[in-house]
XYZ file of C-alpha atoms in Angstrom:
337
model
C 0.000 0.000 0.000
C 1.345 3.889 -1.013
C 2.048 5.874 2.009
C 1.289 9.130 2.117
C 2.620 12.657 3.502
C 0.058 14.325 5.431
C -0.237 17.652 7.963
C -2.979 18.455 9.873
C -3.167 22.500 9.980
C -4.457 23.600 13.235
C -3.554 20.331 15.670
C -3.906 22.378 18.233
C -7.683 22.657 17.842
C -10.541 20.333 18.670
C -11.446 19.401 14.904
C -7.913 18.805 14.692
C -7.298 16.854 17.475
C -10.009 14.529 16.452
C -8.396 14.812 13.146
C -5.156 12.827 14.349
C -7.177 10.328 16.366
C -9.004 9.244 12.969
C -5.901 9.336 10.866
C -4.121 6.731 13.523
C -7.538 4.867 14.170
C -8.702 4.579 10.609
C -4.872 3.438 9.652
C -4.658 6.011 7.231
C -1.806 5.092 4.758
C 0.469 8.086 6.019
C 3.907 7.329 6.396
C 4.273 10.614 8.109
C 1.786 13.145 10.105
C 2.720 16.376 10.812
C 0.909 18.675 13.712
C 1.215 21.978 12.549
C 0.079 25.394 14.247
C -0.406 28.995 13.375
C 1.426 29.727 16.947
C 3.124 26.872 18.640
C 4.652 27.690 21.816
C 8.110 26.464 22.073
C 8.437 22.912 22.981
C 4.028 22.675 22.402
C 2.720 18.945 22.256
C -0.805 18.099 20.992
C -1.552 14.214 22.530
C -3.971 12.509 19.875
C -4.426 8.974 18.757
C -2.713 7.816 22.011
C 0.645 9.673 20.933
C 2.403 13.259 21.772
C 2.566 15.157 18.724
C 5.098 18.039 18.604
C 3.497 21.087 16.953
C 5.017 22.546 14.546
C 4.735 26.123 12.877
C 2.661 26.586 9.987
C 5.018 28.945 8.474
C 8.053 27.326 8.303
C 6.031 23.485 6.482
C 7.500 22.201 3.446
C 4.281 22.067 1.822
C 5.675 21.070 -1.811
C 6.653 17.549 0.230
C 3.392 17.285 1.338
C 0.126 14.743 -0.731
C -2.391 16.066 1.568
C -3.085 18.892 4.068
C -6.230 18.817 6.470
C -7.374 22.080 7.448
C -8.764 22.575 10.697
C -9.043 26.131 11.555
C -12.556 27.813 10.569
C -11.073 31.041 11.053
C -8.188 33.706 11.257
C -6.242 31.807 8.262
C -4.003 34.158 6.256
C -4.903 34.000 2.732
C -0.823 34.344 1.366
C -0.623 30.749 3.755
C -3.764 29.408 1.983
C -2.101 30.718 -1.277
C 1.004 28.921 -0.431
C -0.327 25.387 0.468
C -2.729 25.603 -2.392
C 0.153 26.637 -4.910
C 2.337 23.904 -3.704
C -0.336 21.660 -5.474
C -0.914 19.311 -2.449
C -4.385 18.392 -1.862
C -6.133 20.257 0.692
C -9.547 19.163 2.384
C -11.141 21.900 4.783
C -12.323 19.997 7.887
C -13.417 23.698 9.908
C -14.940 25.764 7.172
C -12.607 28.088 6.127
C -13.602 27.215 2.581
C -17.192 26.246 2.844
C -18.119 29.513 0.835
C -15.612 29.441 -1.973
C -17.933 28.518 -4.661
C -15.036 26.829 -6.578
C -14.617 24.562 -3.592
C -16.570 21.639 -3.951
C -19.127 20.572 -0.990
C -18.301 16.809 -0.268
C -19.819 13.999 1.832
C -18.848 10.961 0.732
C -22.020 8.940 0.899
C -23.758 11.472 -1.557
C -21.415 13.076 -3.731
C -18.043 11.545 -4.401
C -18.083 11.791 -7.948
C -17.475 15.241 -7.577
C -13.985 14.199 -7.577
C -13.698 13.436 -11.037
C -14.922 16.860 -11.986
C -12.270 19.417 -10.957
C -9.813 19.508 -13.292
C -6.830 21.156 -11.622
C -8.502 22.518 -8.438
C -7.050 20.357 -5.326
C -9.283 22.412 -2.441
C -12.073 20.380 -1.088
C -14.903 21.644 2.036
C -16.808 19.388 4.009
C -20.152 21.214 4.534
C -21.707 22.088 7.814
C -21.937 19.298 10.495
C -26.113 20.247 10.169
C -25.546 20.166 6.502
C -24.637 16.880 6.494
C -26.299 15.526 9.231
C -29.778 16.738 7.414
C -28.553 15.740 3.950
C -28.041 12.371 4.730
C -30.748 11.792 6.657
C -33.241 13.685 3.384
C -31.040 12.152 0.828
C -33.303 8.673 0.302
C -36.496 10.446 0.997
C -35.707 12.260 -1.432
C -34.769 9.503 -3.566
C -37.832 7.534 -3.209
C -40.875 10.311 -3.064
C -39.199 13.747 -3.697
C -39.218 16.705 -1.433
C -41.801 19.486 -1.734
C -40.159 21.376 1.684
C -38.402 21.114 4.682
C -38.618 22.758 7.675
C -36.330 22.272 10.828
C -35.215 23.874 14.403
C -31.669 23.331 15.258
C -30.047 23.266 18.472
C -26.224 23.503 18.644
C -23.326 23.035 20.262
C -21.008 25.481 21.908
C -17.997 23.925 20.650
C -19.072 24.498 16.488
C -17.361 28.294 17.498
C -13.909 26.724 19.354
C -12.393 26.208 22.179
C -13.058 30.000 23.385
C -17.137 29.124 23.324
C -16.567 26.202 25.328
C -14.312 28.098 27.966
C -17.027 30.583 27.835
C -20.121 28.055 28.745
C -17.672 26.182 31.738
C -17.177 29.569 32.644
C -20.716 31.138 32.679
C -21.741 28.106 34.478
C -18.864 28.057 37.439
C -19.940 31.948 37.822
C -24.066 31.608 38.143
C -23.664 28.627 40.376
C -21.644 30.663 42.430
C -23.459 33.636 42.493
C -20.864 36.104 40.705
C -21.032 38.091 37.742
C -21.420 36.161 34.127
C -18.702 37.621 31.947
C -19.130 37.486 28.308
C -16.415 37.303 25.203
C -17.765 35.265 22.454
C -21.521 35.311 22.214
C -23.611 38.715 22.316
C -25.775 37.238 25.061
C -25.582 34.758 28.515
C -25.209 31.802 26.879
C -24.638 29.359 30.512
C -28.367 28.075 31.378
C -30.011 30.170 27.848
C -31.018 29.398 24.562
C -29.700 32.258 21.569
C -31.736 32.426 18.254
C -28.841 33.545 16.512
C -25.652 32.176 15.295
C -23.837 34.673 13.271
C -24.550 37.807 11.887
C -28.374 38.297 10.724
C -29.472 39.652 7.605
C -31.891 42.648 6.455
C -34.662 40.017 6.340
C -33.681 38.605 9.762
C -31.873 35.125 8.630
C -28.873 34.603 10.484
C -25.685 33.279 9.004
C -26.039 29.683 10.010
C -29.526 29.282 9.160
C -28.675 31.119 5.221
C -25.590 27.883 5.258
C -27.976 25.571 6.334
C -30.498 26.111 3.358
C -27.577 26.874 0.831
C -25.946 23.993 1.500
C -28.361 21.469 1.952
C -29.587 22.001 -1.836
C -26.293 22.279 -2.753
C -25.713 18.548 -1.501
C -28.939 17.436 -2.415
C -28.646 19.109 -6.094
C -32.298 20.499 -5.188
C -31.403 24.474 -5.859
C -35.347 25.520 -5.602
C -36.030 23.341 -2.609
C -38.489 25.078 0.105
C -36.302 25.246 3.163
C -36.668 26.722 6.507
C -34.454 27.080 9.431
C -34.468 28.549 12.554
C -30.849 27.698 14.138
C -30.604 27.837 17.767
C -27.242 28.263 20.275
C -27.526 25.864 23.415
C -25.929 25.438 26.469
C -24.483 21.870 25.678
C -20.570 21.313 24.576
C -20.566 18.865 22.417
C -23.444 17.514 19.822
C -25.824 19.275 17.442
C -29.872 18.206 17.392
C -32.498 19.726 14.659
C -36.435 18.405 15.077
C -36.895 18.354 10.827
C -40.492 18.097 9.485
C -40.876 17.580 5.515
C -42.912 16.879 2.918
C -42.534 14.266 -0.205
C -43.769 15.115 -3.557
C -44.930 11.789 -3.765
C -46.665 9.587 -1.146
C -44.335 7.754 1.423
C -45.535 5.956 3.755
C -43.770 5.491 7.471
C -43.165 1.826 7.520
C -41.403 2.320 3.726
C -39.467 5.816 5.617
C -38.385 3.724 8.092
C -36.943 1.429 5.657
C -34.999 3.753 3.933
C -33.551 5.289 6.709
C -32.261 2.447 8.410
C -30.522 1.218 5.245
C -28.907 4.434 4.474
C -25.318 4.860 4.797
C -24.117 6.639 7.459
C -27.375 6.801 9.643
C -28.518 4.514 12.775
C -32.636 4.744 13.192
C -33.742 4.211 16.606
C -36.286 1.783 17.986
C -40.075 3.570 18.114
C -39.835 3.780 21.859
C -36.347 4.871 21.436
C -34.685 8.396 20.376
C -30.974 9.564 20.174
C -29.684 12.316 22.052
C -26.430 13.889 21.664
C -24.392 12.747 25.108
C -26.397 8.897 24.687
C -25.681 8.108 21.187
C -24.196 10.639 18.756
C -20.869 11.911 21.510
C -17.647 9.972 19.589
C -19.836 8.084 17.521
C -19.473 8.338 13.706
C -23.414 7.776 12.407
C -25.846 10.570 12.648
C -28.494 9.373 14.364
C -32.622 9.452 13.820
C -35.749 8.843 16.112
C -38.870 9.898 17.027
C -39.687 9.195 13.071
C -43.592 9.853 12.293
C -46.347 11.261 10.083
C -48.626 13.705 10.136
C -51.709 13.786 12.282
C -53.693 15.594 9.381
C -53.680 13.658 6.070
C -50.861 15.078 4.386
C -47.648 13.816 3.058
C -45.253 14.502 5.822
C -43.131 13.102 8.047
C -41.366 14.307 11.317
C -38.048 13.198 12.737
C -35.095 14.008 15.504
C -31.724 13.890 14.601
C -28.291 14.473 16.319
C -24.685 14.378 15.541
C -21.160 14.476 17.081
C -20.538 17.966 15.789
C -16.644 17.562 16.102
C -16.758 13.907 14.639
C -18.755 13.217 11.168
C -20.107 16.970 11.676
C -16.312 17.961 10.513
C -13.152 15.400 11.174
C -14.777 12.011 9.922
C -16.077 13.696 7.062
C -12.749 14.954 6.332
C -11.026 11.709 6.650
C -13.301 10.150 4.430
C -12.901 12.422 1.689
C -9.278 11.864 1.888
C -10.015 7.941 2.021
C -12.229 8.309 -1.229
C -9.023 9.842 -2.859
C -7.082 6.987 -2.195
C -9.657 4.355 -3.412
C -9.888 6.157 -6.625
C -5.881 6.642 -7.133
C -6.477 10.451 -6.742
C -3.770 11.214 -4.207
């Protein structure tokens, strides 16, 4: 088997750390893994996979050496480093979302849309989507398959640690100060987040969407090759670390019934249906896990052709790393790298 030269830009994070466990637990075919960091203390180890990774400066990277670079910072990436990786003509996959809004950048999951691969000529930059994006594509993907989709409409609730390490100090924080009767001090989000629910994540437009929920609905028809698709969102901060959950009703263009729903979800790639008196939640099921997960799956009270479901995902895992790592894997089945 080839080995391959691989870095993972931005070790130092959480989608980076879980970056390195994958590569080691998957047996990717690297012969060597770098850890490299915008700003590396001196002597700074990462541990990942059940090793100590020395991190290394993203500056000084011999990228020309380099098959593949992961990329696992969503934000604060100089473009001239970008530049430089890309012009070294390495392959680089965007685990965090620096890229997701390139439109040259293709959108990949692997279940849905590898083929993509074969279509982009001398580009090398690849973008996993969203970890909602693909969470709801895969879970709409053979509905929509078997009975079309007429529209969509879901409430998200999301994890903390989607914004880094600085949201998830800020939560512990928040917390530790209300339960102890002191002052909540604020940095990352415009509100309390500790013990609260925010209808906002990012900035929100003149008509009131905010910048998740206009990703969400791009995205989704993007990966589902549905551009006039009915979608609506309303994305929601929570106070939990780890794990996104969305409560997603649709409706087919074509009659479906539950029992052949049910069927087609639990024979999907990538998704695990609970039991009927069952339903995931994201510390239970989806927390290290790599399927998105489905319950509470039903139709409409009124005669109508819709169905109802609950889904939740490791945010961190096939949300952004796994989804990563598979799109690298796909490269190597098909002799790309």
């Amino acid at each position: 088997m080839s080995k391959y030269r691989v870095a993972v830009l931005g070790a130092d994070t959480a989608v980076g750390e879980v970056l390195l466990d994958l590569l080691i637990d998957r047996r990717f075919p690297g012969a060597e893994i770098q850890a490299l960091s915008l700003a590396p203390g001196q002597g700074a180890v990462v541990q990942a996979g059940g090793e100590e990774w020395d991190l290394l400066p993203a500056d000084s990277c011999d990228y020309g050496s380099l098959h593949l670079v992961f990329l696992a910072y969503g934000a604060g990436l100089d473009a001239a480093l970008l530049a430089r990786i890309t012009a070294a003509g390495c392959w680089l996959i965007d685990a965090a979302g620096a890229l997701r809004a390139v439109p040259e950048v293709p959108l990949l999951v692997p279940e849905l849309n590898t083929g993509l691969l074969f279509e982009l000529g001398g580009d090398r930059r690849l973008s996993a989507p969203g970890a909602l994006s693909i969470a709801l594509a895969l879970a709409l993907a053979p509905l929509q398959r078997a009975a079309g989709l007429k529209s969509v409409q879901l409430s998200s609730y999301q994890a903390v640690s989607a914004l880094g390490r600085e949201a998830v100090e800020e939560l512990a924080q928040q917390t530790r100060q209300l339960l102890t009767f002191q002052p909540v001090s604020q940095r990352v989000f415009s509100q309390q987040i500790a013990f609260n629910c925010l209808p906002e994540i990012g900035a929100l437009d003149a008509d009131g969407h905010s910048r998740e929920e206009r990703d969400l609905i791009r995205e989704t028809r993007q990966l589902l090759k549905a551009p006039a698709l009915a979608i609506s969102v309303t994305a929601v901060q929570v106070p939990v670390f780890y794990g996104h959950a969305a409560a997603v009703h649709l409706q087919t263009e074509q009659p479906l019934s539950l029992a052949a729903a049910r069927e087609l979800l639990a024979s999907a790639p990538g998704l695990s249906l609970s039991a009927d008196a069952d339903y995931p939640t994201q510390i239970g099921q989806a927390s290290g896990e790599d399927a998105v997960f489905i319950g509470r799956l039903r139709g409409d009270l009124a005669p109508a052709q819709g169905l109802s479901f609950w889904l939740v995902t490791d945010n961190l895992r096939k949300g952004a790393a796994l989804n990563a790592v598979q799109i690298a894997e796909a490269l190597v089945e098909r002799n790309l790298l």
